[in-house]
């Protein structure tokens, strides 16, 4: 079976496309097999809703009179990077507030902006001949400013470690609170619903792909930072796909706090919970096979986060069916698990994306360029 | 015999009353103190698990109310903001008594107040700050 983007979009426009979520496709393929499923299904929708630190927003405030070339900018006391043109900033999601520290940060400003709240703006400058003003204090909303664009350099991690702690004290990490003596195990992906696990070799996902981003239509801008896809196989044939990431972009003004949320991991800091959904066009049988992947066939590594170095020891492999049941066995011990990525929300996003496509509101965009294939992760070496 | 969990709120006026003693002695209840927090002159809070017949528990609690101690249910002191909650499940694995779980069909968070001992682990684990404890 071969199908083109144009054929799929024609079917979407005429209301004849058959679309299912990455969960719904599983029993269909089990019953009918890959070939028949590929003939019948045009698109499989995926979804994920998890903490994604490498996120932020590009904002343009418009010019005041007299004008100012903003050199340092704070939004609700959270500093935004102003080393751009006069009234452009990049507000990073993890930047903590200067008055409330971890309780409030860039992610919270983003959530407040989306929900239409007034945000306090403060900016200072040394003043120039063309921009004489040296300071300004005002209030902005998403409606009062020119652009508010969410641009996240690294989102949608293909797969992630399971985090545990073998030490004898509780540790606070970006993978949540880890109890001593492997008291719990935290993981973070929407597994069988996850975009990059349903197209693990990036056959359909690339630069220019139209996606669901925070409730709006966004795009994949580039491969994500630290993009380094790997396929690991062990002796028993368990396969781990990992390392794929996405840089995504979309209009923050059209987003909804149902699908973008600020969060604080105690002892770690502020982050943004981002909702992403990607449609996978079923162009051939191979793409169908990949999109039908299920939790028991998606493996990941259990990593000891109490080890304070870059390369941390592995305690074995586990699949997402085991993780999602709520308990796994590590070194003979029964360990409760926590997902940090909301499966309920991931499901909602995949469902919503499906409905938008069915209503003809969301057409599929063929990537204008594939991701760079060979990409290896480089460490930072300390040189003198 | 039934089990009931309650929180007793003491005011500065009644903080010195030997309430637990009387619940045991006069109302023949088995009293399990799960949490206690008292501050001199300010009052305090007791999380109790009461074991007894329905009538004994009812009478015991009405005595407690009579002397001016407020009786609260756990739901009134462990506040779960369902609108803020995104059902991520970060709280599930750090809960020592299995209060929190994800429904295996919907993957939405379930909160079983009866098992709660108000340890506060979930409060610090919740990235959305959707759980608050006023204990």
Short mmCIF file of C-alpha atoms in Angstrom, two decimals:
data_model
loop_
_atom_site.label_atom_id
_atom_site.label_comp_id
_atom_site.label_asym_id
_atom_site.label_seq_id
_atom_site.Cartn_x
_atom_site.Cartn_y
_atom_site.Cartn_z
CA UNK A 1 0.00 0.00 0.00
CA UNK A 2 1.25 3.45 -0.89
CA UNK A 3 -0.52 6.73 -0.11
CA UNK A 4 0.49 10.38 -0.53
CA UNK A 5 -0.06 13.42 1.65
CA UNK A 6 -2.19 14.91 -1.12
CA UNK A 7 -4.46 11.86 -1.23
CA UNK A 8 -4.93 12.03 2.53
CA UNK A 9 -5.67 15.76 2.50
CA UNK A 10 -8.18 15.30 -0.32
CA UNK A 11 -9.96 12.70 1.82
CA UNK A 12 -9.85 15.01 4.85
CA UNK A 13 -11.38 17.85 2.83
CA UNK A 14 -14.19 15.64 1.59
CA UNK A 15 -14.81 14.22 5.06
CA UNK A 16 -13.82 10.70 4.03
CA UNK A 17 -10.54 10.27 5.90
CA UNK A 18 -10.34 7.47 8.47
CA UNK A 19 -8.48 8.58 11.56
CA UNK A 20 -7.75 6.77 14.81
CA UNK A 21 -5.53 7.50 17.80
CA UNK A 22 -2.28 5.66 18.48
CA UNK A 23 -4.15 3.71 21.16
CA UNK A 24 -7.18 2.85 19.03
CA UNK A 25 -4.97 1.51 16.23
CA UNK A 26 -3.54 -1.26 18.44
CA UNK A 27 -6.59 -3.59 18.54
CA UNK A 28 -7.33 -2.79 14.88
CA UNK A 29 -3.90 -3.99 13.77
CA UNK A 30 -4.11 -6.99 16.10
CA UNK A 31 -7.40 -7.99 14.51
CA UNK A 32 -6.85 -7.12 10.86
CA UNK A 33 -3.11 -7.19 10.45
CA UNK A 34 -0.78 -4.48 9.20
CA UNK A 35 -1.71 -4.61 5.52
CA UNK A 36 -5.45 -4.34 5.92
CA UNK A 37 -5.16 -1.72 8.66
CA UNK A 38 -2.87 0.36 6.42
CA UNK A 39 -5.42 0.17 3.62
CA UNK A 40 -8.25 1.31 5.85
CA UNK A 41 -6.60 3.92 8.09
CA UNK A 42 -5.33 7.24 6.72
CA UNK A 43 -3.97 8.93 9.83
CA UNK A 44 -2.95 7.91 13.36
CA UNK A 45 -2.90 10.69 15.96
CA UNK A 46 -0.50 10.81 18.89
CA UNK A 47 -0.30 12.92 22.03
CA UNK A 48 1.85 13.81 24.98
CA UNK A 49 1.48 16.16 27.95
CA UNK A 50 4.54 16.34 30.14
CA UNK A 51 7.08 18.66 31.71
CA UNK A 52 9.38 20.07 29.02
CA UNK A 53 11.96 22.44 30.48
CA UNK A 54 13.47 23.63 27.24
CA UNK A 55 10.55 25.89 26.43
CA UNK A 56 9.91 29.60 26.25
CA UNK A 57 8.25 32.45 24.46
CA UNK A 58 9.35 35.21 22.10
CA UNK A 59 7.49 38.42 22.95
CA UNK A 60 7.39 41.81 21.28
CA UNK A 61 5.92 44.54 23.48
CA UNK A 62 5.62 47.37 20.96
CA UNK A 63 7.32 50.74 21.40
CA UNK A 64 6.57 53.30 24.10
CA UNK A 65 6.83 57.04 23.63
CA UNK A 66 9.53 58.12 24.22
CA UNK A 67 10.98 54.77 23.12
CA UNK A 68 13.31 52.55 25.12
CA UNK A 69 15.86 49.98 24.04
CA UNK A 70 15.14 47.43 26.75
CA UNK A 71 18.36 45.94 28.10
CA UNK A 72 16.98 44.18 31.12
CA UNK A 73 13.36 43.10 31.33
CA UNK A 74 11.23 41.53 34.05
CA UNK A 75 7.73 40.13 33.71
CA UNK A 76 6.05 39.66 37.08
CA UNK A 77 9.58 39.80 38.50
CA UNK A 78 10.84 37.02 36.22
CA UNK A 79 13.75 38.12 34.07
CA UNK A 80 13.37 37.65 30.32
CA UNK A 81 16.38 37.73 28.00
CA UNK A 82 16.49 41.12 26.29
CA UNK A 83 19.70 40.82 24.29
CA UNK A 84 17.72 41.24 21.08
CA UNK A 85 16.27 44.29 19.34
CA UNK A 86 14.73 47.07 21.42
CA UNK A 87 11.45 45.50 22.53
CA UNK A 88 11.90 41.80 21.78
CA UNK A 89 12.56 39.31 24.58
CA UNK A 90 12.83 35.58 25.04
CA UNK A 91 11.15 34.44 28.20
CA UNK A 92 12.53 31.09 29.34
CA UNK A 93 10.16 28.70 31.09
CA UNK A 94 12.56 27.71 33.88
CA UNK A 95 13.67 31.24 34.86
CA UNK A 96 12.72 31.67 38.53
CA UNK A 97 11.04 34.78 39.90
CA UNK A 98 13.34 37.17 41.76
CA UNK A 99 10.82 37.54 44.58
CA UNK A 100 9.09 34.13 44.82
CA UNK A 101 11.95 31.93 43.57
CA UNK A 102 10.74 28.46 42.60
CA UNK A 103 7.09 29.10 43.35
CA UNK A 104 6.76 31.26 40.26
CA UNK A 105 8.77 31.48 37.09
CA UNK A 106 8.81 31.93 33.34
CA UNK A 107 6.38 29.04 32.88
CA UNK A 108 3.90 30.73 35.20
CA UNK A 109 4.18 33.98 33.25
CA UNK A 110 3.46 31.99 30.08
CA UNK A 111 0.42 30.34 31.68
CA UNK A 112 -0.83 33.70 33.00
CA UNK A 113 -0.36 35.30 29.57
CA UNK A 114 -2.35 32.52 27.89
CA UNK A 115 -5.16 32.83 30.42
CA UNK A 116 -5.39 36.55 29.60
CA UNK A 117 -4.07 37.90 32.91
CA UNK A 118 -2.34 41.24 33.25
CA UNK A 119 1.43 40.89 33.57
CA UNK A 120 3.65 43.53 35.14
CA UNK A 121 6.44 44.67 32.82
CA UNK A 122 9.56 46.41 34.04
CA UNK A 123 12.48 47.33 31.79
CA UNK A 124 15.67 49.34 32.15
CA UNK A 125 18.18 50.72 29.69
CA UNK A 126 21.20 53.02 29.60
CA UNK A 127 19.43 55.25 27.06
CA UNK A 128 20.71 56.10 23.58
CA UNK A 129 20.19 58.97 21.19
CA UNK A 130 17.60 56.98 19.29
CA UNK A 131 16.05 55.33 22.39
CA UNK A 132 16.33 57.99 25.09
CA UNK A 133 14.16 56.37 27.74
CA UNK A 134 15.95 54.66 30.63
CA UNK A 135 13.17 52.83 32.37
CA UNK A 136 9.56 51.84 32.02
CA UNK A 137 6.96 50.10 34.17
CA UNK A 138 3.66 49.01 32.72
CA UNK A 139 1.19 46.17 32.40
CA UNK A 140 0.76 43.95 29.37
CA UNK A 141 -1.65 41.23 28.28
CA UNK A 142 -1.45 38.88 25.29
CA UNK A 143 -3.85 41.21 23.49
CA UNK A 144 -1.81 44.34 24.18
CA UNK A 145 1.46 43.07 22.75
CA UNK A 146 2.41 42.50 19.12
CA UNK A 147 3.69 38.93 19.11
CA UNK A 148 3.65 36.12 21.63
CA UNK A 149 5.17 33.05 20.05
CA UNK A 150 5.92 29.88 21.93
CA UNK A 151 9.24 28.59 20.66
CA UNK A 152 10.55 25.54 22.47
CA UNK A 153 14.04 24.39 21.50
CA UNK A 154 13.67 20.86 22.92
CA UNK A 155 10.32 19.16 23.45
CA UNK A 156 8.71 15.80 22.92
CA UNK A 157 11.61 13.59 24.03
CA UNK A 158 11.23 10.30 22.25
CA UNK A 159 11.83 8.19 25.33
CA UNK A 160 13.11 8.77 28.80
CA UNK A 161 14.77 6.93 31.65
CA UNK A 162 13.02 5.52 34.65
CA UNK A 163 14.52 7.36 37.62
CA UNK A 164 15.32 5.65 40.92
CA UNK A 165 17.49 6.46 43.93
CA UNK A 166 19.73 3.84 45.53
CA UNK A 167 21.14 6.21 48.16
CA UNK A 168 19.90 6.45 51.72
CA UNK A 169 18.44 9.94 51.48
CA UNK A 170 15.47 11.40 49.63
CA UNK A 171 16.52 13.35 46.51
CA UNK A 172 14.71 16.11 44.62
CA UNK A 173 15.14 15.86 40.85
CA UNK A 174 13.55 16.91 37.59
CA UNK A 175 12.13 13.38 37.66
CA UNK A 176 10.28 14.23 40.86
CA UNK A 177 10.98 13.17 44.42
CA UNK A 178 12.94 9.94 44.56
CA UNK A 179 12.72 8.00 47.80
CA UNK A 180 15.82 6.32 49.26
CA UNK A 181 16.65 2.62 48.76
CA UNK A 182 14.72 2.48 45.46
CA UNK A 183 11.52 3.50 47.27
CA UNK A 184 9.84 4.56 44.04
CA UNK A 185 10.46 4.73 40.30
CA UNK A 186 9.41 7.68 38.14
CA UNK A 187 9.06 7.69 34.37
CA UNK A 188 7.92 10.29 31.89
CA UNK A 189 6.47 9.52 28.49
CA UNK A 190 3.09 8.81 27.01
CA UNK A 191 4.65 5.61 25.57
CA UNK A 192 2.26 4.02 23.04
CA UNK A 193 0.65 7.44 22.49
CA UNK A 194 3.94 9.33 22.25
CA UNK A 195 4.63 11.09 18.92
CA UNK A 196 8.27 10.08 18.42
CA UNK A 197 7.71 6.48 19.55
CA UNK A 198 5.03 6.04 16.90
CA UNK A 199 7.32 7.23 14.13
CA UNK A 200 10.66 6.27 15.66
CA UNK A 201 12.69 6.71 12.50
CA UNK A 202 11.16 10.06 11.55
CA UNK A 203 9.65 8.81 8.29
CA UNK A 204 6.83 11.38 8.47
CA UNK A 205 7.89 13.80 11.21
CA UNK A 206 10.32 16.49 10.10
CA UNK A 207 10.83 20.22 9.70
CA UNK A 208 7.56 21.88 8.77
CA UNK A 209 5.24 19.17 10.10
CA UNK A 210 2.01 20.75 11.34
CA UNK A 211 1.26 19.74 14.92
CA UNK A 212 -1.12 20.33 17.80
CA UNK A 213 0.77 22.59 20.21
CA UNK A 214 -0.77 23.76 23.46
CA UNK A 215 -4.27 23.74 21.98
CA UNK A 216 -3.32 25.62 18.81
CA UNK A 217 -1.86 24.59 15.47
CA UNK A 218 1.90 24.84 15.54
CA UNK A 219 4.82 23.54 13.56
CA UNK A 220 8.01 21.62 13.98
CA UNK A 221 10.69 24.26 13.48
CA UNK A 222 13.75 22.04 13.54
CA UNK A 223 15.08 18.94 15.19
CA UNK A 224 15.28 19.61 18.91
CA UNK A 225 18.52 20.46 20.68
CA UNK A 226 20.49 17.37 21.77
CA UNK A 227 18.81 15.47 18.91
CA UNK A 228 20.64 12.16 18.84
CA UNK A 229 18.37 9.29 17.85
CA UNK A 230 19.63 5.87 18.82
CA UNK A 231 18.29 2.37 18.38
CA UNK A 232 19.57 0.05 21.10
CA UNK A 233 19.02 -3.70 20.86
CA UNK A 234 19.84 -6.20 23.57
CA UNK A 235 20.50 -9.97 23.28
CA UNK A 236 16.83 -10.77 23.87
CA UNK A 237 15.80 -8.51 21.01
CA UNK A 238 14.32 -5.77 23.18
CA UNK A 239 14.60 -2.53 21.25
CA UNK A 240 14.97 0.90 22.76
CA UNK A 241 14.38 3.93 20.59
CA UNK A 242 15.63 7.08 22.24
CA UNK A 243 17.22 10.47 21.75
CA UNK A 244 14.82 12.06 19.26
CA UNK A 245 13.68 15.58 20.19
CA UNK A 246 11.72 18.39 18.55
CA UNK A 247 11.96 22.16 18.35
CA UNK A 248 8.40 23.45 18.08
CA UNK A 249 6.80 26.79 17.40
CA UNK A 250 3.27 28.18 17.58
CA UNK A 251 1.14 31.21 18.36
CA UNK A 252 0.87 31.49 22.13
CA UNK A 253 -2.12 33.80 21.80
CA UNK A 254 -4.19 30.92 20.38
CA UNK A 255 -3.18 28.41 23.05
CA UNK A 256 -5.16 27.20 26.03
CA UNK A 257 -4.16 26.54 29.64
CA UNK A 258 -5.88 23.17 29.22
CA UNK A 259 -2.80 22.16 27.24
CA UNK A 260 -0.03 24.41 28.61
CA UNK A 261 0.66 24.52 32.33
CA UNK A 262 3.30 25.85 34.66
CA UNK A 263 4.76 23.43 37.18
CA UNK A 264 7.33 23.43 39.96
CA UNK A 265 9.31 20.38 40.93
CA UNK A 266 10.25 20.89 44.55
CA UNK A 267 13.99 21.27 45.02
CA UNK A 268 14.54 21.41 41.27
CA UNK A 269 12.62 24.33 39.87
CA UNK A 270 10.08 25.65 37.45
CA UNK A 271 9.13 23.95 34.20
CA UNK A 272 6.44 24.08 31.54
CA UNK A 273 4.03 21.21 30.94
CA UNK A 274 3.45 21.20 27.19
CA UNK A 275 0.74 19.41 25.24
CA UNK A 276 1.82 18.17 21.82
CA UNK A 277 -0.04 16.02 19.34
CA UNK A 278 1.34 14.88 15.99
CA UNK A 279 -0.64 13.24 13.20
CA UNK A 280 1.08 10.37 11.46
CA UNK A 281 0.00 9.87 7.85
CA UNK A 282 -0.14 6.19 6.97
CA UNK A 283 1.84 6.38 3.74
CA UNK A 284 2.82 2.71 3.67
CA UNK A 285 2.77 -0.55 5.63
CA UNK A 286 6.02 0.18 7.43
CA UNK A 287 4.67 3.45 8.85
CA UNK A 288 1.52 1.57 9.90
CA UNK A 289 3.60 -1.05 11.69
CA UNK A 290 5.48 1.61 13.65
CA UNK A 291 2.33 3.54 14.58
CA UNK A 292 0.76 0.37 16.01
CA UNK A 293 3.47 0.02 18.67
CA UNK A 294 2.18 -0.91 22.12
CA UNK A 295 3.42 -0.37 25.66
CA UNK A 296 4.77 -3.90 26.15
CA UNK A 297 7.10 -3.47 23.17
CA UNK A 298 8.48 -0.09 24.25
CA UNK A 299 11.45 -0.48 26.55
CA UNK A 300 13.45 1.94 28.62
CA UNK A 301 16.30 1.90 31.08
CA UNK A 302 16.13 2.18 34.88
CA UNK A 303 18.73 4.74 35.93
CA UNK A 304 20.13 5.55 39.36
CA UNK A 305 19.72 9.30 39.82
CA UNK A 306 21.57 9.36 43.14
CA UNK A 307 24.82 9.06 41.18
CA UNK A 308 26.00 12.68 40.81
CA UNK A 309 27.74 12.29 37.44
CA UNK A 310 26.71 12.63 33.83
CA UNK A 311 26.79 8.94 33.02
CA UNK A 312 24.64 7.22 35.62
CA UNK A 313 24.49 3.47 36.25
CA UNK A 314 21.66 1.37 34.79
CA UNK A 315 19.67 -1.08 36.89
CA UNK A 316 18.09 -2.89 33.98
CA UNK A 317 15.34 -2.52 31.42
CA UNK A 318 11.61 -2.37 31.78
CA UNK A 319 8.68 -1.86 29.41
CA UNK A 320 5.85 0.63 29.68
CA UNK A 321 3.16 -1.98 30.23
CA UNK A 322 4.92 -2.95 33.45
CA UNK A 323 5.47 0.69 34.42
CA UNK A 324 1.88 1.67 33.77
CA UNK A 325 0.52 -1.11 35.97
CA UNK A 326 1.89 0.82 38.95
CA UNK A 327 4.59 -1.54 40.23
CA UNK A 328 7.84 -2.93 38.90
CA UNK A 329 10.46 -5.25 40.37
CA UNK A 330 13.98 -3.89 40.81
CA UNK A 331 16.65 -6.05 42.47
CA UNK A 332 13.87 -8.30 43.79
CA UNK A 333 12.04 -5.40 45.37
CA UNK A 334 8.49 -4.36 44.54
CA UNK A 335 8.68 -0.67 43.64
CA UNK A 336 5.70 1.67 43.05
CA UNK A 337 5.88 3.77 39.87
CA UNK A 338 4.79 7.29 38.98
CA UNK A 339 4.42 8.74 35.52
CA UNK A 340 5.24 12.44 35.37
CA UNK A 341 3.64 12.81 31.99
CA UNK A 342 -0.16 12.71 32.03
CA UNK A 343 -1.48 9.72 30.11
CA UNK A 344 -5.07 10.91 30.52
CA UNK A 345 -4.17 14.25 28.92
CA UNK A 346 -2.08 12.60 26.18
CA UNK A 347 -5.15 10.55 25.30
CA UNK A 348 -7.30 13.70 25.30
CA UNK A 349 -4.84 15.46 22.96
CA UNK A 350 -4.70 12.53 20.50
CA UNK A 351 -8.50 12.44 20.56
CA UNK A 352 -8.82 16.18 20.04
CA UNK A 353 -6.36 16.16 17.17
CA UNK A 354 -8.32 13.32 15.59
CA UNK A 355 -11.55 15.32 15.85
CA UNK A 356 -9.94 18.44 14.38
CA UNK A 357 -8.73 16.47 11.37
CA UNK A 358 -12.12 14.80 10.98
CA UNK A 359 -13.79 18.21 10.94
CA UNK A 360 -11.44 19.29 8.16
CA UNK A 361 -9.81 21.93 10.34
CA UNK A 362 -6.38 20.37 10.40
CA UNK A 363 -4.62 19.31 7.21
CA UNK A 364 -1.45 17.27 7.11
CA UNK A 365 1.76 19.04 6.14
CA UNK A 366 4.55 17.09 4.50
CA UNK A 367 7.93 17.95 6.04
CA UNK A 368 9.87 20.39 3.95
CA UNK A 369 13.09 18.79 5.11
CA UNK A 370 13.97 15.66 7.06
CA UNK A 371 15.94 15.83 10.27
CA UNK A 372 19.71 15.49 10.16
CA UNK A 373 20.26 11.75 10.27
CA UNK A 374 23.62 11.26 11.90
CA UNK A 375 23.75 13.25 15.06
CA UNK A 376 25.83 12.33 18.07
CA UNK A 377 25.53 13.83 21.51
CA UNK A 378 28.65 15.74 22.51
CA UNK A 379 29.60 16.26 26.15
CA UNK A 380 30.99 19.58 27.38
CA UNK A 381 34.69 19.15 28.11
CA UNK A 382 36.45 21.46 30.51
CA UNK A 383 39.38 23.02 28.71
CA UNK A 384 42.02 25.43 29.88
CA UNK B 1 -17.05 -2.31 64.70
CA UNK B 2 -16.40 0.39 62.16
CA UNK B 3 -13.40 2.62 61.52
CA UNK B 4 -13.63 6.34 61.08
CA UNK B 5 -10.96 8.94 60.50
CA UNK B 6 -11.48 12.42 61.83
CA UNK B 7 -9.44 15.52 62.49
CA UNK B 8 -10.01 17.35 65.76
CA UNK B 9 -9.30 21.08 65.76
CA UNK B 10 -8.50 22.48 69.20
CA UNK B 11 -8.77 26.16 70.04
CA UNK B 12 -6.63 27.90 72.69
CA UNK B 13 -9.61 27.53 75.09
CA UNK B 14 -10.03 23.78 74.85
CA UNK B 15 -6.50 22.69 73.93
CA UNK B 16 -5.84 21.31 77.40
CA UNK B 17 -8.92 19.06 77.56
CA UNK B 18 -7.98 15.35 77.78
CA UNK B 19 -10.15 14.42 74.84
CA UNK B 20 -8.40 11.20 73.80
CA UNK B 21 -8.56 9.90 77.36
CA UNK B 22 -12.30 10.49 77.49
CA UNK B 23 -12.94 8.95 74.08
CA UNK B 24 -11.28 5.80 75.32
CA UNK B 25 -12.56 5.74 78.89
CA UNK B 26 -16.12 7.05 78.51
CA UNK B 27 -17.01 5.98 75.00
CA UNK B 28 -14.98 2.77 74.87
CA UNK B 29 -13.36 3.66 71.55
CA UNK B 30 -10.06 2.34 70.25
CA UNK B 31 -8.16 5.45 69.39
CA UNK B 32 -5.24 5.48 67.00
CA UNK B 33 -3.37 8.79 66.87
CA UNK B 34 -2.03 9.15 63.32
CA UNK B 35 -0.83 12.75 63.51
CA UNK B 36 -0.72 15.37 66.21
CA UNK B 37 0.31 19.00 66.02
CA UNK B 38 0.04 21.35 68.98
CA UNK B 39 1.31 24.81 69.64
CA UNK B 40 1.20 26.27 73.11
CA UNK B 41 -1.55 28.89 73.45
CA UNK B 42 -2.58 28.52 69.80
CA UNK B 43 -4.44 25.21 69.79
CA UNK B 44 -3.75 22.18 67.71
CA UNK B 45 -4.88 19.35 65.52
CA UNK B 46 -5.25 15.63 66.04
CA UNK B 47 -5.73 13.08 63.28
CA UNK B 48 -7.50 10.12 64.84
CA UNK B 49 -8.66 6.78 63.62
CA UNK B 50 -11.59 5.69 65.75
CA UNK B 51 -12.64 2.06 66.07
CA UNK B 52 -15.96 1.23 67.65
CA UNK B 53 -19.65 0.76 67.01
CA UNK B 54 -21.44 3.39 64.97
CA UNK B 55 -23.27 4.62 68.09
CA UNK B 56 -20.12 4.85 70.22
CA UNK B 57 -18.38 6.90 67.54
CA UNK B 58 -21.41 9.15 67.12
CA UNK B 59 -21.69 9.77 70.86
CA UNK B 60 -17.96 10.25 71.29
CA UNK B 61 -17.85 12.84 68.53
CA UNK B 62 -20.88 14.66 69.83
CA UNK B 63 -19.09 14.92 73.21
CA UNK B 64 -16.04 16.33 71.41
CA UNK B 65 -18.18 18.94 69.66
CA UNK B 66 -19.92 19.80 72.91
CA UNK B 67 -16.71 20.90 74.55
CA UNK B 68 -16.00 23.14 71.57
CA UNK B 69 -13.53 21.03 69.61
CA UNK B 70 -14.19 21.13 65.88
CA UNK B 71 -14.57 17.77 64.12
CA UNK B 72 -13.40 17.79 60.52
CA UNK B 73 -13.37 15.13 57.82
CA UNK B 74 -10.14 14.49 55.95
CA UNK B 75 -11.59 15.95 52.76
CA UNK B 76 -11.85 19.28 54.56
CA UNK B 77 -8.17 19.40 55.46
CA UNK B 78 -6.58 17.62 52.51
CA UNK B 79 -7.60 19.75 49.58
CA UNK B 80 -7.25 18.38 46.08
CA UNK B 81 -7.82 20.99 43.40
CA UNK B 82 -9.16 18.80 40.63
CA UNK B 83 -9.15 21.68 38.15
CA UNK B 84 -5.46 22.31 38.69
CA UNK B 85 -4.65 18.56 38.63
CA UNK B 86 -3.50 17.19 35.27
CA UNK B 87 -3.56 13.53 36.34
CA UNK B 88 0.19 13.19 35.82
CA UNK B 89 0.54 10.79 38.72
CA UNK B 90 3.72 12.26 40.25
CA UNK B 91 2.08 11.86 43.67
CA UNK B 92 1.25 8.18 43.30
CA UNK B 93 4.59 6.50 44.02
CA UNK B 94 5.50 8.58 47.08
CA UNK B 95 2.23 7.96 48.90
CA UNK B 96 3.03 5.49 51.70
CA UNK B 97 -0.53 4.28 52.23
CA UNK B 98 -1.90 3.94 48.71
CA UNK B 99 -4.32 6.86 48.91
CA UNK B 100 -3.40 8.00 45.43
CA UNK B 101 -3.65 5.85 42.35
CA UNK B 102 -4.30 6.15 38.66
CA UNK B 103 -7.44 4.44 37.44
CA UNK B 104 -6.31 1.64 35.13
CA UNK B 105 -9.02 2.50 32.58
CA UNK B 106 -9.11 6.29 32.53
CA UNK B 107 -5.64 7.01 33.96
CA UNK B 108 -7.22 9.77 36.02
CA UNK B 109 -6.15 10.28 39.60
CA UNK B 110 -8.18 8.62 42.35
CA UNK B 111 -8.04 9.92 45.89
CA UNK B 112 -9.01 7.47 48.64
CA UNK B 113 -9.28 9.71 51.69
CA UNK B 114 -9.94 6.79 54.04
CA UNK B 115 -6.34 5.61 53.68
CA UNK B 116 -4.76 9.06 54.18
CA UNK B 117 -2.53 9.74 57.18
CA UNK B 118 -1.87 13.38 56.19
CA UNK B 119 1.89 12.81 55.79
CA UNK B 120 2.13 15.60 53.22
CA UNK B 121 4.33 13.67 50.75
CA UNK B 122 1.91 14.37 47.91
CA UNK B 123 1.92 18.08 48.67
CA UNK B 124 5.63 18.36 47.97
CA UNK B 125 5.54 15.92 45.07
CA UNK B 126 2.75 17.63 43.14
CA UNK B 127 4.37 19.70 40.35
CA UNK B 128 1.10 21.58 39.78
CA UNK B 129 0.70 22.48 43.46
CA UNK B 130 -2.79 21.00 43.27
CA UNK B 131 -2.80 19.42 46.72
CA UNK B 132 -2.85 21.43 49.92
CA UNK B 133 -3.00 20.27 53.49
CA UNK B 134 -4.31 22.60 56.17
CA UNK B 135 -3.41 20.17 58.98
#
